[in-house]
PDB file of C-alpha atoms in Angstrom:
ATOM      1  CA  UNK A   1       0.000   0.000   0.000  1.00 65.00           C
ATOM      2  CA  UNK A   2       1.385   3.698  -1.353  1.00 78.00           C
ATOM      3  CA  UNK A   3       1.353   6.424   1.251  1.00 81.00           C
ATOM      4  CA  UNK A   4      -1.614   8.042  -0.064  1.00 79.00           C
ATOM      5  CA  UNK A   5      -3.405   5.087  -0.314  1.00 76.00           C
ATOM      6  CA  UNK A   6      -2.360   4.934   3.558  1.00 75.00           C
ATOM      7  CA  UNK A   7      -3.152   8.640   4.430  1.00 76.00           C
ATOM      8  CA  UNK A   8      -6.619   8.506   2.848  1.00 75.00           C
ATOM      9  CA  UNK A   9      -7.783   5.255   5.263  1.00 74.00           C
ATOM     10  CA  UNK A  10      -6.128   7.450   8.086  1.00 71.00           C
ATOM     11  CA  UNK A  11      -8.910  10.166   7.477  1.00 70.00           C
ATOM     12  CA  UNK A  12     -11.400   8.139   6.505  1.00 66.00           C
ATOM     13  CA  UNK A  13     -11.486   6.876  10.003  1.00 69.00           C
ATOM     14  CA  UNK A  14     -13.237   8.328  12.940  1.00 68.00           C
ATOM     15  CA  UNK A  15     -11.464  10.431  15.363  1.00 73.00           C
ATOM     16  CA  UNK A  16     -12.853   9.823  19.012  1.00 77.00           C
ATOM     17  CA  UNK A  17     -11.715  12.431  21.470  1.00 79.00           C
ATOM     18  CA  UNK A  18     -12.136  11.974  25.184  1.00 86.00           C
ATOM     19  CA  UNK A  19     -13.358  14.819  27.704  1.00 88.00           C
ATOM     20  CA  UNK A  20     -10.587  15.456  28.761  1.00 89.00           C
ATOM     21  CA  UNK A  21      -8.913  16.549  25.071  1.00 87.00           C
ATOM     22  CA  UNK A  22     -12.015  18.708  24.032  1.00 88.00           C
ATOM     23  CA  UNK A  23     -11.942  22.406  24.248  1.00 89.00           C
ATOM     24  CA  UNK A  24     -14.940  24.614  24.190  1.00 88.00           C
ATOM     25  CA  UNK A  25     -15.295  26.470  20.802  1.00 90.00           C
ATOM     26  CA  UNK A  26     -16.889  29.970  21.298  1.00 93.00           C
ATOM     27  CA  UNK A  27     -19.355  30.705  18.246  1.00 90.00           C
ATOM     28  CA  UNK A  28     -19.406  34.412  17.521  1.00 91.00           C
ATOM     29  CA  UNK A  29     -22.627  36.041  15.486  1.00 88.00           C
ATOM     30  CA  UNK A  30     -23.332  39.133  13.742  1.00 85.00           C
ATOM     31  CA  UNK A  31     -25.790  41.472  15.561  1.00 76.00           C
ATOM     32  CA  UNK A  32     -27.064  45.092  14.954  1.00 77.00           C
ATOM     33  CA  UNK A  33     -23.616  45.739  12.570  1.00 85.00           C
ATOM     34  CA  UNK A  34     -21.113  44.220  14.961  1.00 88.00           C
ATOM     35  CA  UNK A  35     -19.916  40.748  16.065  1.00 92.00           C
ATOM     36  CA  UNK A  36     -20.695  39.458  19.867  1.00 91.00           C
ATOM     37  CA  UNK A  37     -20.340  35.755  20.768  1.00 92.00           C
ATOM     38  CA  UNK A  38     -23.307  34.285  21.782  1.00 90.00           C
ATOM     39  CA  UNK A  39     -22.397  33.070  25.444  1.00 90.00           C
ATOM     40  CA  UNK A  40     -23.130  36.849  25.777  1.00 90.00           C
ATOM     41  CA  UNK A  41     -26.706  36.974  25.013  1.00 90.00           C
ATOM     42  CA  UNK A  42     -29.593  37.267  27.115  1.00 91.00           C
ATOM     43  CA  UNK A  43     -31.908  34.632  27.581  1.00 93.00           C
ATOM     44  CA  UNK A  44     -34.114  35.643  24.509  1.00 92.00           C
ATOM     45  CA  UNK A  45     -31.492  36.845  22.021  1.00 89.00           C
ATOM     46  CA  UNK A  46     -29.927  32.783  22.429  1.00 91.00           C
ATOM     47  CA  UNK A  47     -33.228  31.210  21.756  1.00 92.00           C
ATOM     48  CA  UNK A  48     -33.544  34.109  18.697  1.00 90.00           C
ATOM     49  CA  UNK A  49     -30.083  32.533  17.775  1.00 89.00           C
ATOM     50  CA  UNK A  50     -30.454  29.008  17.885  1.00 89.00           C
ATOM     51  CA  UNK A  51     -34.020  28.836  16.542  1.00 92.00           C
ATOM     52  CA  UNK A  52     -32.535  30.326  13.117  1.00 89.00           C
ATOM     53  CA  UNK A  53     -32.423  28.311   9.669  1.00 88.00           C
ATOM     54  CA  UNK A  54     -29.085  28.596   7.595  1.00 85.00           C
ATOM     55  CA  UNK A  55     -29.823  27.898   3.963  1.00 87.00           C
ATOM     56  CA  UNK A  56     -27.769  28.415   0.281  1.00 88.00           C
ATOM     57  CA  UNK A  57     -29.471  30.204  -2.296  1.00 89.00           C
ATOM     58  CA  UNK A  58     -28.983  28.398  -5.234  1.00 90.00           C
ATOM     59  CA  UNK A  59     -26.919  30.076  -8.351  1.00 89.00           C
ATOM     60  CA  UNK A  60     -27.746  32.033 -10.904  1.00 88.00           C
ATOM     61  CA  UNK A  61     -27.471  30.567 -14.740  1.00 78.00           C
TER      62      UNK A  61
END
């Protein structure tokens, strides 16, 4: 087996991380013109946040 070949079946497998090597990741958001992570909302302007859909406009031919 070729290095690549190797490499590929490397990524292609599933990484499992324990408690202990996870970090938190902070998610940051555009509000009102200016960027604010979201651990800094109030109660209303999270649920506002997570209740959103994301969606891709399709293109143009």
């Amino acid at each position: 087996m070729n290095e690549a070949a190797q490499r590929e079946i490397m990524q292609q497998q599933e990484m499992v991380l324990s408690d202990e090597e996870r970090q938190p990741c902070e998610v940051w958001t555009r509000v009102m013109g200016y960027h604010r992570p979201v651990t800094s909302f109030n109660i209303g302007k999270k649920g506002e946040h997570y209740e959103r859909q994301f969606f891709r406009e399709a293109r143009v031919a």
